[in-house]
Amino acid sequence: MRGIGRRAAAAIALGAGLLLAGSGSARIQDTPEALRAEAFEAAQWAIASDAADALAKVSARFAQGDDALGRLAEERETLLGRRDALELELERLYAVQGDEGRDRRAAARADYEQVRARLTAVDADLETRFPAYAELTSPRALTVAETQALLKPDEALLLVLVNPEAAYVWGVSRDRVEWARAEELGEAGMTAAVAKLRESLTTAAQNRSDLDPSIFAGRPVAAFDRAEAHRLYAELVKPVEGVFEGKSTLITVVTGALTTLPLAVLSTEAPTGPDTTESLAATPWLIDRYALATLPSVSSLKALRCHLVSDPALRSPGCPPSASAPTTRQAARAGSRDFTLAAFGAPILAGAPDYASRGAPAADSILGEGRLADVSRLKALPYLPGSKTELEALKTRYPRALVRIGTEATETAVRRGDAAALSNARFVVFSTHGLMAGSTAAEPGLVMTPPDQATEADDGYLSASEAAQLRLNAEFVVLSACNTAASDGRPGGEGLSGLARAFFYAGARSVLVSHWEVSDAATTELITASFAALDAPGGDVGDRARALQAGMRAVRANRAWTHPAFWAPFTLVGEPG
């Protein structure tokens, strides 16, 4: 979380004090309503994120609808990545002694200065030729009124800002707004609470005979702490929940440790008795009350509903009149989709399938020391039979879909052979191993079928930077793999992964990501059930949040999967539908 500044901190603190004390003696400009509105905007500056930035940038390209802008914006992103990589390389080279170290540092510094010079020139070109781009990629905080206008009648928004001393909570619907302060859930308290819940979600008590024995074998028993899950609900949601009355979809914007915990696992009633399978099955969860989606920032709502749309008719009535409308070329592209779905996965791997999870080591232990992946290490990963079943079910559901399984699920297919189909697909699915960024510069990414020999074009690993170069027009991208929501491991790194941000930059309007090591079998059920709900008779094919809600219910219907570790790992990030 970025620093909020003295004005923001003062607005939040003063507004909280007045609101919670019910003060009626404030000056006109310091009324509780005015301070609440100012604090709502101040909180948004505090939670500006890289994910929101990625969404803003692709929205800007889409809104401008200019190929020259797209080329410049793409070059700028490439230059930024190259600049950051060279900075890391220079740091490492200072450990190399003697003439070799001096020569390599000189070469790297020359490259660095060249990249910086080109970046300056590109920025100047963007400022001169596309002045609106800078405005769109540096969005301001939305007012309460602007946020309300962008919400649909059946939606509400929950904003949670975690500060060192407390958590501040806003509930917003089209006609109401409330504010609360959670004294016990400052940064330390929130981190401890989330860690307690995640311990049980990532070790999951899977040695118990009454739960699926195929996942997390040999790990310590850790029952899910329903009392802690209810405490978070009681302190973060319940105080403002009156605003959500009658709403079916809840959009959340959260910060700090809370970004690593799907809010679906919050319990809406105080638990009684031990945490058994029966009690978990009977527990009322927040996901039962609302279909859930999360956004990296409040301003992302404007990016999604005013700019990142393929048809002017789809723009929110709450968009300002000056917002750019899509070009005729973009609208025509959206209306000529060749494929409803494009899916890739179940790569050919040599490791014995364990019929358990889609977990894998961190990227730095797989990729080796060079820029390319170590093909032998990729091939040694376990094969995923559940992924194959999942993709075959999608192929049956969507007969005209492009589905690449096994030998066809290659990086070459994704980046070249099937690039046109990917750009026209409404839904995009990757069902495979996901690798988190490790302690080195290794990028997070998705495992494809490895080639015999790694090349720049295809090393069997679709990294985040390579995913960002895809050109998508997808309403829904599903990363059906482990830890695709996990942060990049940097101290203070935000909760949404570089991989998820990359797919937003590529053009996705929503991305389904996972927060921990997922069960192969349960994930197969969740994804297939979610897509079944997307095109159920009478359903809304665009309603991803409700589809995910239905998929979670389908998983929970299996007695072996009542533990949230099975049904709750995935979060929908972006447009709920």
mmCIF file with all atom_site columns, N, CA and C in Angstrom, residues 394-444:
data_model
loop_
_atom_site.group_PDB
_atom_site.id
_atom_site.type_symbol
_atom_site.label_atom_id
_atom_site.label_alt_id
_atom_site.label_comp_id
_atom_site.label_asym_id
_atom_site.label_entity_id
_atom_site.label_seq_id
_atom_site.pdbx_PDB_ins_code
_atom_site.Cartn_x
_atom_site.Cartn_y
_atom_site.Cartn_z
_atom_site.occupancy
_atom_site.B_iso_or_equiv
_atom_site.pdbx_formal_charge
_atom_site.auth_seq_id
_atom_site.auth_comp_id
_atom_site.auth_asym_id
_atom_site.auth_atom_id
_atom_site.pdbx_PDB_model_num
ATOM 1   N N  . LEU A 1 394 ? -15.352 -28.375 -21.445 1.00 0.00 ? 394 LEU A N  1
ATOM 2   C CA . LEU A 1 394 ? -15.601 -27.088 -22.093 1.00 0.00 ? 394 LEU A CA 1
ATOM 3   C C  . LEU A 1 394 ? -15.741 -27.257 -23.602 1.00 0.00 ? 394 LEU A C  1
ATOM 4   N N  . LYS A 1 395 ? -14.958 -28.156 -24.173 1.00 0.00 ? 395 LYS A N  1
ATOM 5   C CA . LYS A 1 395 ? -15.047 -28.398 -25.615 1.00 0.00 ? 395 LYS A CA 1
ATOM 6   C C  . LYS A 1 395 ? -16.413 -28.967 -25.982 1.00 0.00 ? 395 LYS A C  1
ATOM 7   N N  . THR A 1 396 ? -16.944 -29.813 -25.113 1.00 0.00 ? 396 THR A N  1
ATOM 8   C CA . THR A 1 396 ? -18.277 -30.352 -25.351 1.00 0.00 ? 396 THR A CA 1
ATOM 9   C C  . THR A 1 396 ? -19.340 -29.268 -25.221 1.00 0.00 ? 396 THR A C  1
ATOM 10  N N  . ARG A 1 397 ? -19.177 -28.398 -24.249 1.00 0.00 ? 397 ARG A N  1
ATOM 11  C CA . ARG A 1 397 ? -20.166 -27.331 -24.019 1.00 0.00 ? 397 ARG A CA 1
ATOM 12  C C  . ARG A 1 397 ? -20.146 -26.307 -25.140 1.00 0.00 ? 397 ARG A C  1
ATOM 13  N N  . TYR A 1 398 ? -18.960 -26.015 -25.670 1.00 0.00 ? 398 TYR A N  1
ATOM 14  C CA . TYR A 1 398 ? -18.827 -25.017 -26.730 1.00 0.00 ? 398 TYR A CA 1
ATOM 15  C C  . TYR A 1 398 ? -18.226 -25.699 -27.965 1.00 0.00 ? 398 TYR A C  1
ATOM 16  N N  . PRO A 1 399 ? -19.059 -26.327 -28.805 1.00 0.00 ? 399 PRO A N  1
ATOM 17  C CA . PRO A 1 399 ? -18.544 -27.121 -29.933 1.00 0.00 ? 399 PRO A CA 1
ATOM 18  C C  . PRO A 1 399 ? -17.666 -26.322 -30.893 1.00 0.00 ? 399 PRO A C  1
ATOM 19  N N  . ARG A 1 400 ? -17.912 -25.003 -31.025 1.00 0.00 ? 400 ARG A N  1
ATOM 20  C CA . ARG A 1 400 ? -17.117 -24.189 -31.943 1.00 0.00 ? 400 ARG A CA 1
ATOM 21  C C  . ARG A 1 400 ? -15.891 -23.581 -31.264 1.00 0.00 ? 400 ARG A C  1
ATOM 22  N N  . ALA A 1 401 ? -15.657 -23.980 -30.038 1.00 0.00 ? 401 ALA A N  1
ATOM 23  C CA . ALA A 1 401 ? -14.543 -23.398 -29.290 1.00 0.00 ? 401 ALA A CA 1
ATOM 24  C C  . ALA A 1 401 ? -13.201 -23.899 -29.826 1.00 0.00 ? 401 ALA A C  1
ATOM 25  N N  . LEU A 1 402 ? -12.179 -23.091 -29.607 1.00 0.00 ? 402 LEU A N  1
ATOM 26  C CA . LEU A 1 402 ? -10.810 -23.508 -29.882 1.00 0.00 ? 402 LEU A CA 1
ATOM 27  C C  . LEU A 1 402 ? -10.233 -24.041 -28.576 1.00 0.00 ? 402 LEU A C  1
ATOM 28  N N  . VAL A 1 403 ? -9.962  -25.349 -28.509 1.00 0.00 ? 403 VAL A N  1
ATOM 29  C CA . VAL A 1 403 ? -9.445  -25.974 -27.293 1.00 0.00 ? 403 VAL A CA 1
ATOM 30  C C  . VAL A 1 403 ? -8.163  -26.729 -27.650 1.00 0.00 ? 403 VAL A C  1
ATOM 31  N N  . ARG A 1 404 ? -7.062  -26.320 -27.041 1.00 0.00 ? 404 ARG A N  1
ATOM 32  C CA . ARG A 1 404 ? -5.766  -26.943 -27.295 1.00 0.00 ? 404 ARG A CA 1
ATOM 33  C C  . ARG A 1 404 ? -5.345  -27.728 -26.055 1.00 0.00 ? 404 ARG A C  1
ATOM 34  N N  . ILE A 1 405 ? -5.236  -29.049 -26.206 1.00 0.00 ? 405 ILE A N  1
ATOM 35  C CA . ILE A 1 405 ? -4.913  -29.942 -25.094 1.00 0.00 ? 405 ILE A CA 1
ATOM 36  C C  . ILE A 1 405 ? -3.646  -30.724 -25.424 1.00 0.00 ? 405 ILE A C  1
ATOM 37  N N  . GLY A 1 406 ? -2.813  -30.936 -24.399 1.00 0.00 ? 406 GLY A N  1
ATOM 38  C CA . GLY A 1 406 ? -1.644  -31.808 -24.569 1.00 0.00 ? 406 GLY A CA 1
ATOM 39  C C  . GLY A 1 406 ? -0.627  -31.248 -25.533 1.00 0.00 ? 406 GLY A C  1
ATOM 40  N N  . THR A 1 407 ? -0.344  -32.014 -26.599 1.00 0.00 ? 407 THR A N  1
ATOM 41  C CA . THR A 1 407 ? 0.697   -31.612 -27.544 1.00 0.00 ? 407 THR A CA 1
ATOM 42  C C  . THR A 1 407 ? 0.374   -30.306 -28.257 1.00 0.00 ? 407 THR A C  1
ATOM 43  N N  . GLU A 1 408 ? -0.897  -29.949 -28.326 1.00 0.00 ? 408 GLU A N  1
ATOM 44  C CA . GLU A 1 408 ? -1.297  -28.714 -29.011 1.00 0.00 ? 408 GLU A CA 1
ATOM 45  C C  . GLU A 1 408 ? -1.223  -27.497 -28.091 1.00 0.00 ? 408 GLU A C  1
ATOM 46  N N  . ALA A 1 409 ? -1.103  -27.720 -26.795 1.00 0.00 ? 409 ALA A N  1
ATOM 47  C CA . ALA A 1 409 ? -1.106  -26.617 -25.824 1.00 0.00 ? 409 ALA A CA 1
ATOM 48  C C  . ALA A 1 409 ? 0.299   -26.061 -25.657 1.00 0.00 ? 409 ALA A C  1
ATOM 49  N N  . THR A 1 410 ? 0.779   -25.376 -26.658 1.00 0.00 ? 410 THR A N  1
ATOM 50  C CA . THR A 1 410 ? 2.150   -24.883 -26.660 1.00 0.00 ? 410 THR A CA 1
ATOM 51  C C  . THR A 1 410 ? 2.173   -23.354 -26.569 1.00 0.00 ? 410 THR A C  1
ATOM 52  N N  . GLU A 1 411 ? 3.332   -22.862 -26.184 1.00 0.00 ? 411 GLU A N  1
ATOM 53  C CA . GLU A 1 411 ? 3.522   -21.413 -26.158 1.00 0.00 ? 411 GLU A CA 1
ATOM 54  C C  . GLU A 1 411 ? 3.451   -20.845 -27.569 1.00 0.00 ? 411 GLU A C  1
ATOM 55  N N  . THR A 1 412 ? 3.926   -21.588 -28.540 1.00 0.00 ? 412 THR A N  1
ATOM 56  C CA . THR A 1 412 ? 3.853   -21.149 -29.930 1.00 0.00 ? 412 THR A CA 1
ATOM 57  C C  . THR A 1 412 ? 2.415   -20.954 -30.367 1.00 0.00 ? 412 THR A C  1
ATOM 58  N N  . ALA A 1 413 ? 1.545   -21.877 -29.976 1.00 0.00 ? 413 ALA A N  1
ATOM 59  C CA . ALA A 1 413 ? 0.130   -21.751 -30.334 1.00 0.00 ? 413 ALA A CA 1
ATOM 60  C C  . ALA A 1 413 ? -0.473  -20.495 -29.718 1.00 0.00 ? 413 ALA A C  1
ATOM 61  N N  . VAL A 1 414 ? -0.168  -20.248 -28.452 1.00 0.00 ? 414 VAL A N  1
ATOM 62  C CA . VAL A 1 414 ? -0.747  -19.098 -27.752 1.00 0.00 ? 414 VAL A CA 1
ATOM 63  C C  . VAL A 1 414 ? -0.261  -17.789 -28.347 1.00 0.00 ? 414 VAL A C  1
ATOM 64  N N  . ARG A 1 415 ? 1.026   -17.673 -28.585 1.00 0.00 ? 415 ARG A N  1
ATOM 65  C CA . ARG A 1 415 ? 1.611   -16.388 -28.987 1.00 0.00 ? 415 ARG A CA 1
ATOM 66  C C  . ARG A 1 415 ? 1.590   -16.155 -30.488 1.00 0.00 ? 415 ARG A C  1
ATOM 67  N N  . ARG A 1 416 ? 1.451   -17.251 -31.280 1.00 0.00 ? 416 ARG A N  1
ATOM 68  C CA . ARG A 1 416 ? 1.517   -17.072 -32.731 1.00 0.00 ? 416 ARG A CA 1
ATOM 69  C C  . ARG A 1 416 ? 0.376   -17.783 -33.451 1.00 0.00 ? 416 ARG A C  1
ATOM 70  N N  . GLY A 1 417 ? 0.381   -19.089 -33.448 1.00 0.00 ? 417 GLY A N  1
ATOM 71  C CA . GLY A 1 417 ? -0.560  -19.840 -34.267 1.00 0.00 ? 417 GLY A CA 1
ATOM 72  C C  . GLY A 1 417 ? -2.019  -19.517 -34.006 1.00 0.00 ? 417 GLY A C  1
ATOM 73  N N  . ASP A 1 418 ? -2.385  -19.352 -32.731 1.00 0.00 ? 418 ASP A N  1
ATOM 74  C CA . ASP A 1 418 ? -3.784  -19.101 -32.378 1.00 0.00 ? 418 ASP A CA 1
ATOM 75  C C  . ASP A 1 418 ? -4.012  -17.679 -31.879 1.00 0.00 ? 418 ASP A C  1
ATOM 76  N N  . ALA A 1 419 ? -3.098  -16.779 -32.187 1.00 0.00 ? 419 ALA A N  1
ATOM 77  C CA . ALA A 1 419 ? -3.208  -15.410 -31.676 1.00 0.00 ? 419 ALA A CA 1
ATOM 78  C C  . ALA A 1 419 ? -4.472  -14.733 -32.167 1.00 0.00 ? 419 ALA A C  1
ATOM 79  N N  . ALA A 1 420 ? -4.841  -14.951 -33.430 1.00 0.00 ? 420 ALA A N  1
ATOM 80  C CA . ALA A 1 420 ? -6.047  -14.317 -33.970 1.00 0.00 ? 420 ALA A CA 1
ATOM 81  C C  . ALA A 1 420 ? -7.300  -14.837 -33.272 1.00 0.00 ? 420 ALA A C  1
ATOM 82  N N  . ALA A 1 421 ? -7.343  -16.158 -33.054 1.00 0.00 ? 421 ALA A N  1
ATOM 83  C CA . ALA A 1 421 ? -8.498  -16.732 -32.364 1.00 0.00 ? 421 ALA A CA 1
ATOM 84  C C  . ALA A 1 421 ? -8.588  -16.216 -30.933 1.00 0.00 ? 421 ALA A C  1
ATOM 85  N N  . LEU A 1 422 ? -7.450  -16.100 -30.269 1.00 0.00 ? 422 LEU A N  1
ATOM 86  C CA . LEU A 1 422 ? -7.433  -15.563 -28.906 1.00 0.00 ? 422 LEU A CA 1
ATOM 87  C C  . LEU A 1 422 ? -7.981  -14.139 -28.870 1.00 0.00 ? 422 LEU A C  1
ATOM 88  N N  . SER A 1 423 ? -7.624  -13.348 -29.855 1.00 0.00 ? 423 SER A N  1
ATOM 89  C CA . SER A 1 423 ? -8.053  -11.949 -29.860 1.00 0.00 ? 423 SER A CA 1
ATOM 90  C C  . SER A 1 423 ? -9.549  -11.809 -30.085 1.00 0.00 ? 423 SER A C  1
ATOM 91  N N  . ASN A 1 424 ? -10.195 -12.851 -30.632 1.00 0.00 ? 424 ASN A N  1
ATOM 92  C CA . ASN A 1 424 ? -11.628 -12.796 -30.895 1.00 0.00 ? 424 ASN A CA 1
ATOM 93  C C  . ASN A 1 424 ? -12.467 -13.567 -29.892 1.00 0.00 ? 424 ASN A C  1
ATOM 94  N N  . ALA A 1 425 ? -11.831 -14.252 -28.951 1.00 0.00 ? 425 ALA A N  1
ATOM 95  C CA . ALA A 1 425 ? -12.568 -15.106 -28.022 1.00 0.00 ? 425 ALA A CA 1
ATOM 96  C C  . ALA A 1 425 ? -13.220 -14.290 -26.914 1.00 0.00 ? 425 ALA A C  1
ATOM 97  N N  . ARG A 1 426 ? -14.438 -14.648 -26.574 1.00 0.00 ? 426 ARG A N  1
ATOM 98  C CA . ARG A 1 426 ? -15.141 -13.990 -25.466 1.00 0.00 ? 426 ARG A CA 1
ATOM 99  C C  . ARG A 1 426 ? -14.624 -14.488 -24.136 1.00 0.00 ? 426 ARG A C  1
ATOM 100 N N  . PHE A 1 427 ? -14.364 -15.798 -24.054 1.00 0.00 ? 427 PHE A N  1
ATOM 101 C CA . PHE A 1 427 ? -13.835 -16.427 -22.850 1.00 0.00 ? 427 PHE A CA 1
ATOM 102 C C  . PHE A 1 427 ? -12.481 -17.058 -23.184 1.00 0.00 ? 427 PHE A C  1
ATOM 103 N N  . VAL A 1 428 ? -11.513 -16.912 -22.283 1.00 0.00 ? 428 VAL A N  1
ATOM 104 C CA . VAL A 1 428 ? -10.185 -17.502 -22.462 1.00 0.00 ? 428 VAL A CA 1
ATOM 105 C C  . VAL A 1 428 ? -9.842  -18.281 -21.194 1.00 0.00 ? 428 VAL A C  1
ATOM 106 N N  . VAL A 1 429 ? -9.384  -19.527 -21.356 1.00 0.00 ? 429 VAL A N  1
ATOM 107 C CA . VAL A 1 429 ? -9.077  -20.389 -20.216 1.00 0.00 ? 429 VAL A CA 1
ATOM 108 C C  . VAL A 1 429 ? -7.673  -20.961 -20.364 1.00 0.00 ? 429 VAL A C  1
ATOM 109 N N  . PHE A 1 430 ? -6.898  -20.900 -19.279 1.00 0.00 ? 430 PHE A N  1
ATOM 110 C CA . PHE A 1 430 ? -5.627  -21.617 -19.179 1.00 0.00 ? 430 PHE A CA 1
ATOM 111 C C  . PHE A 1 430 ? -5.750  -22.569 -17.992 1.00 0.00 ? 430 PHE A C  1
ATOM 112 N N  . SER A 1 431 ? -5.661  -23.865 -18.242 1.00 0.00 ? 431 SER A N  1
ATOM 113 C CA . SER A 1 431 ? -5.796  -24.872 -17.195 1.00 0.00 ? 431 SER A CA 1
ATOM 114 C C  . SER A 1 431 ? -4.490  -25.658 -17.120 1.00 0.00 ? 431 SER A C  1
ATOM 115 N N  . THR A 1 432 ? -3.657  -25.311 -16.136 1.00 0.00 ? 432 THR A N  1
ATOM 116 C CA . THR A 1 432 ? -2.304  -25.871 -16.100 1.00 0.00 ? 432 THR A CA 1
ATOM 117 C C  . THR A 1 432 ? -1.658  -25.562 -14.759 1.00 0.00 ? 432 THR A C  1
ATOM 118 N N  . HIS A 1 433 ? -0.355  -25.748 -14.653 1.00 0.00 ? 433 HIS A N  1
ATOM 119 C CA . HIS A 1 433 ? 0.401   -25.324 -13.480 1.00 0.00 ? 433 HIS A CA 1
ATOM 120 C C  . HIS A 1 433 ? 0.673   -23.819 -13.575 1.00 0.00 ? 433 HIS A C  1
ATOM 121 N N  . GLY A 1 434 ? 0.491   -23.126 -12.464 1.00 0.00 ? 434 GLY A N  1
ATOM 122 C CA . GLY A 1 434 ? 0.891   -21.734 -12.381 1.00 0.00 ? 434 GLY A CA 1
ATOM 123 C C  . GLY A 1 434 ? 2.074   -21.613 -11.439 1.00 0.00 ? 434 GLY A C  1
ATOM 124 N N  . LEU A 1 435 ? 3.094   -20.883 -11.840 1.00 0.00 ? 435 LEU A N  1
ATOM 125 C CA . LEU A 1 435 ? 4.285   -20.711 -11.014 1.00 0.00 ? 435 LEU A CA 1
ATOM 126 C C  . LEU A 1 435 ? 4.319   -19.296 -10.452 1.00 0.00 ? 435 LEU A C  1
ATOM 127 N N  . MET A 1 436 ? 4.528   -19.174 -9.143  1.00 0.00 ? 436 MET A N  1
ATOM 128 C CA . MET A 1 436 ? 4.681   -17.879 -8.512  1.00 0.00 ? 436 MET A CA 1
ATOM 129 C C  . MET A 1 436 ? 6.083   -17.336 -8.756  1.00 0.00 ? 436 MET A C  1
ATOM 130 N N  . ALA A 1 437 ? 6.189   -16.015 -8.731  1.00 0.00 ? 437 ALA A N  1
ATOM 131 C CA . ALA A 1 437 ? 7.518   -15.406 -8.750  1.00 0.00 ? 437 ALA A CA 1
ATOM 132 C C  . ALA A 1 437 ? 8.249   -15.808 -7.483  1.00 0.00 ? 437 ALA A C  1
ATOM 133 N N  . GLY A 1 438 ? 9.530   -16.064 -7.611  1.00 0.00 ? 438 GLY A N  1
ATOM 134 C CA . GLY A 1 438 ? 10.310  -16.465 -6.447  1.00 0.00 ? 438 GLY A CA 1
ATOM 135 C C  . GLY A 1 438 ? 11.156  -15.326 -5.917  1.00 0.00 ? 438 GLY A C  1
ATOM 136 N N  . SER A 1 439 ? 12.255  -15.667 -5.310  1.00 0.00 ? 439 SER A N  1
ATOM 137 C CA . SER A 1 439 ? 13.106  -14.661 -4.677  1.00 0.00 ? 439 SER A CA 1
ATOM 138 C C  . SER A 1 439 ? 14.045  -13.983 -5.665  1.00 0.00 ? 439 SER A C  1
ATOM 139 N N  . THR A 1 440 ? 14.152  -14.518 -6.884  1.00 0.00 ? 440 THR A N  1
ATOM 140 C CA . THR A 1 440 ? 14.998  -13.899 -7.903  1.00 0.00 ? 440 THR A CA 1
ATOM 141 C C  . THR A 1 440 ? 14.126  -13.091 -8.847  1.00 0.00 ? 440 THR A C  1
ATOM 142 N N  . ALA A 1 441 ? 14.686  -12.741 -9.990  1.00 0.00 ? 441 ALA A N  1
ATOM 143 C CA . ALA A 1 441 ? 13.935  -11.947 -10.965 1.00 0.00 ? 441 ALA A CA 1
ATOM 144 C C  . ALA A 1 441 ? 13.004  -12.800 -11.813 1.00 0.00 ? 441 ALA A C  1
ATOM 145 N N  . ALA A 1 442 ? 12.912  -14.102 -11.563 1.00 0.00 ? 442 ALA A N  1
ATOM 146 C CA . ALA A 1 442 ? 12.064  -14.978 -12.354 1.00 0.00 ? 442 ALA A CA 1
ATOM 147 C C  . ALA A 1 442 ? 10.610  -14.518 -12.296 1.00 0.00 ? 442 ALA A C  1
ATOM 148 N N  . GLU A 1 443 ? 9.975   -14.474 -13.457 1.00 0.00 ? 443 GLU A N  1
ATOM 149 C CA . GLU A 1 443 ? 8.595   -13.993 -13.536 1.00 0.00 ? 443 GLU A CA 1
ATOM 150 C C  . GLU A 1 443 ? 7.604   -15.107 -13.226 1.00 0.00 ? 443 GLU A C  1
ATOM 151 N N  . PRO A 1 444 ? 6.430   -14.743 -12.705 1.00 0.00 ? 444 PRO A N  1
ATOM 152 C CA . PRO A 1 444 ? 5.358   -15.730 -12.605 1.00 0.00 ? 444 PRO A CA 1
ATOM 153 C C  . PRO A 1 444 ? 4.876   -16.076 -14.002 1.00 0.00 ? 444 PRO A C  1
#
